[in-house]
Amino acid sequence: MTATIETRQALTPPDSAERKMFVDGAWVDALSGETMETINPATGERLAVVPRGRREDIDLAVAAARRAFEGPWSRFKPADRQRLLLRIADLFEEHWDELSLSDTLDMGKPLTRARADKGRVAGMLRYYAGMATNLDGRTVDNSQPGEMFSYTRREPVGVVGAIIPWNAPIAASIWKIGPALATGCTIVLKPSEEAPLSPLLIAELMNRAGVPAGVVNVVTGSGTEAGAALAEHLDVDKIAFTGSTLTGQSILRASANNIKRVSLELGGKSPLIVCADADLDTAVPTVALAAFANSGQICIAGSRLLVDRSIHDEFVERLAAYASALKVGPGVDPDTEIGPLVSKRQLDKVVGFLDAGVEEGATVRAGGARIERGELAAGNFVAPTVFGDASDSMSIVREEIFGPVISALPFDSLDEAVKRANATPYGLAGGVFTRDVGTAHQLAARIRAGSVWVNTYHALDPAVPFGGFKMSGFGKEGGSEHLDEYLATKTVWVKLD
Ligand code: NDP
């Protein structure tokens, strides 16, 4: 049956009561029969229950992925994998309304924003489709020309374990599944228990597109059970992880078991440097977007605002006014700009930081509290918050909050700004706002982070590498570097005489 005919059938609605997980091409319950709930963060109501996969379920999924890797999938030629990825991209576009609604209901993202990601996600899949037929090795001149011929082949690393967080379930799934399919790997994906529904819909689409059994498996379950079992598994060749630095450290330790390849996309505490000559009309909304998009639940969220002292007060005043005007509400409301936090646990964590900021001496210039009026009282809503009078030693300035909170810090020289921007164990991203092209490039070079944006923020593209320095992890997603993470280089020597 062709994809065109199949796509007339809608995907399983995200709020259907009981979901199964996808292992070896089949929809299954956990072997234990246990389930766990997923909650709508805008209402506090139960959305669905999913299987609580554990170690034994991970074992089955990894075994299926190994069989597929060594069996039918190994016979797929690069052009076959390319066709498959293009078909998947088409299916994603056709079902984007269902996918984006699923993210909105499960983790709170405003629907208008989720819908706007359609082209970006389909573009990622098509980028990987293009890469599938561009995996070349090279011939290497050695010191015995005429006697020995040497060349490299780039081969899939094998079975990939992918562990993703809840803040961007669709994009995070595709950042892992896309390169796996392009390179000929197979994959076991463990979504976050906070937002497992979109990855299950993605499994449905993979199945409809004709991905062979065992090539893409999605096991729902908790991090400490299913996630840890995947990270420790002796038959997994690589772990691709996105999540907190703390969990990244335990993934790295677990990888020692069988010397797995590991790529880690971890947390951040990204600095934004606003120079005295910045265009404030564009810098204010861009800084607000950097801090508050996805309710600040983005690893690259700009949360430390270093502003030249000469414009500091004006900038903070304008930013606070902008933040206060943002419309907070349920993601399904088309006017909503800022949705809820993903969970009650995340809400408590963010409110704890708000309280700590005030206790440590910062002043609230905008927001500063949970929103509990009317229908928002049932959800996990926090007002976009701007702190003034902050200092580098405060917890709100040092620690990753993962909520809609930014702290303003005046500086007196660019050298000082750079030093303070880099005074963090993280190194994921940073932003620079200036009209001077020389200053822009100099600051971009001096900020110790994997991505620096100048007079913009959040720009991402499948062709452009993304990934952190320092305790924000290693390994790139995006660009040809991304494919390298899923490939192993083999050298072949041939004696010619
Ligand atoms: P966590 O590290 O808690 O969770 C991430 C994933 O790891 C989830 O699937 C989780 O499962 C799982 N997990 C938890 N414990 C273990 C374990 N011991 N072994 C294996 N897997 C485990 O992060 P959050 O979900 O709180 O996500 C937020 C963090 O992710 C932030 O720090 C953020 O900066 C980072 N992040 C980084 C990005 C990047 O590209 N650099 C992008 C997005 C987020 P479960 O949720 O079911 O417990």
Short mmCIF file of C-alpha atoms and ligand atoms in Angstrom, two decimals, residues 163-167 190-194 221-224 227-228 231 241-245 247 250-251 265-268 299 400 402 428 466 472, ligand 1:
data_model
loop_
_atom_site.label_atom_id
_atom_site.label_comp_id
_atom_site.label_asym_id
_atom_site.label_seq_id
_atom_site.Cartn_x
_atom_site.Cartn_y
_atom_site.Cartn_z
CA ILE A 163 17.25 9.24 25.35
CA ILE A 164 15.41 12.55 25.00
CA PRO A 165 13.86 15.14 27.33
CA TRP A 166 10.33 16.53 27.32
CA ASN A 167 10.90 20.07 26.13
CA LYS A 190 13.31 6.33 25.24
CA PRO A 191 11.21 9.51 25.50
CA SER A 192 10.71 11.37 28.77
CA GLU A 193 7.89 10.07 30.93
CA GLU A 194 6.66 13.69 31.01
CA GLY A 221 9.23 4.26 30.81
CA SER A 222 11.04 6.24 33.46
CA GLY A 223 14.60 7.48 33.20
CA THR A 224 15.88 5.58 36.18
CA GLY A 227 16.62 5.02 30.50
CA ALA A 228 19.31 3.58 32.74
CA ALA A 231 22.44 3.42 28.84
CA PHE A 241 21.45 11.71 24.86
CA THR A 242 19.74 15.05 25.33
CA GLY A 243 18.95 16.10 28.86
CA SER A 244 20.44 17.47 32.03
CA THR A 245 24.14 17.54 32.80
CA THR A 247 21.95 12.61 33.91
CA SER A 250 25.50 8.98 34.71
CA ILE A 251 25.10 8.11 31.00
CA GLU A 265 23.47 17.53 24.45
CA LEU A 266 23.21 18.87 27.99
CA GLY A 267 22.18 21.93 29.94
CA GLY A 268 23.19 25.57 29.68
CA CYS A 299 18.60 24.30 26.83
CA GLU A 400 19.98 26.38 35.02
CA PHE A 402 14.58 25.87 32.82
CA LEU A 428 26.09 25.71 25.17
CA PHE A 466 24.77 22.53 17.14
CA SER A 472 27.05 21.32 28.12
P1 NDP B 1 16.76 14.72 32.48
O1 NDP B 1 18.22 14.55 32.33
O2 NDP B 1 16.14 14.53 33.78
O3 NDP B 1 15.98 13.73 31.49
C1 NDP B 1 16.33 13.57 30.15
C2 NDP B 1 16.02 12.16 29.71
O4 NDP B 1 16.85 11.27 30.45
C3 NDP B 1 14.58 11.74 30.01
O5 NDP B 1 14.14 10.84 29.02
C4 NDP B 1 14.73 11.03 31.33
O6 NDP B 1 13.67 10.13 31.56
C5 NDP B 1 16.04 10.32 31.12
N1 NDP B 1 16.73 9.91 32.33
C6 NDP B 1 16.60 10.41 33.60
N2 NDP B 1 17.44 9.77 34.44
C7 NDP B 1 18.11 8.85 33.69
C8 NDP B 1 19.12 7.90 33.98
N3 NDP B 1 19.62 7.73 35.21
N4 NDP B 1 19.60 7.12 32.98
C9 NDP B 1 19.13 7.27 31.74
N5 NDP B 1 18.17 8.15 31.40
C10 NDP B 1 17.67 8.94 32.37
O7 NDP B 1 16.44 16.12 31.86
P2 NDP B 1 15.05 16.83 31.80
O8 NDP B 1 14.03 15.91 31.28
O9 NDP B 1 14.82 17.49 33.10
O10 NDP B 1 15.32 17.88 30.64
C11 NDP B 1 15.81 19.11 30.90
C12 NDP B 1 17.31 19.14 30.72
O11 NDP B 1 17.67 18.78 29.39
C13 NDP B 1 17.84 20.52 30.93
O12 NDP B 1 18.99 20.48 31.73
C14 NDP B 1 18.21 20.99 29.54
O13 NDP B 1 19.21 21.92 29.48
C15 NDP B 1 18.57 19.73 28.85
N6 NDP B 1 18.35 19.85 27.43
C16 NDP B 1 19.44 19.99 26.61
C17 NDP B 1 19.28 20.19 25.24
C18 NDP B 1 20.47 20.30 24.34
O14 NDP B 1 20.32 20.13 23.13
N7 NDP B 1 21.64 20.59 24.84
C19 NDP B 1 17.96 20.26 24.63
C20 NDP B 1 16.89 20.08 25.57
C21 NDP B 1 17.09 19.90 26.92
P3 NDP B 1 12.39 10.59 32.43
O15 NDP B 1 12.06 12.00 32.04
O16 NDP B 1 11.35 9.63 32.04
O17 NDP B 1 12.81 10.50 33.87
#
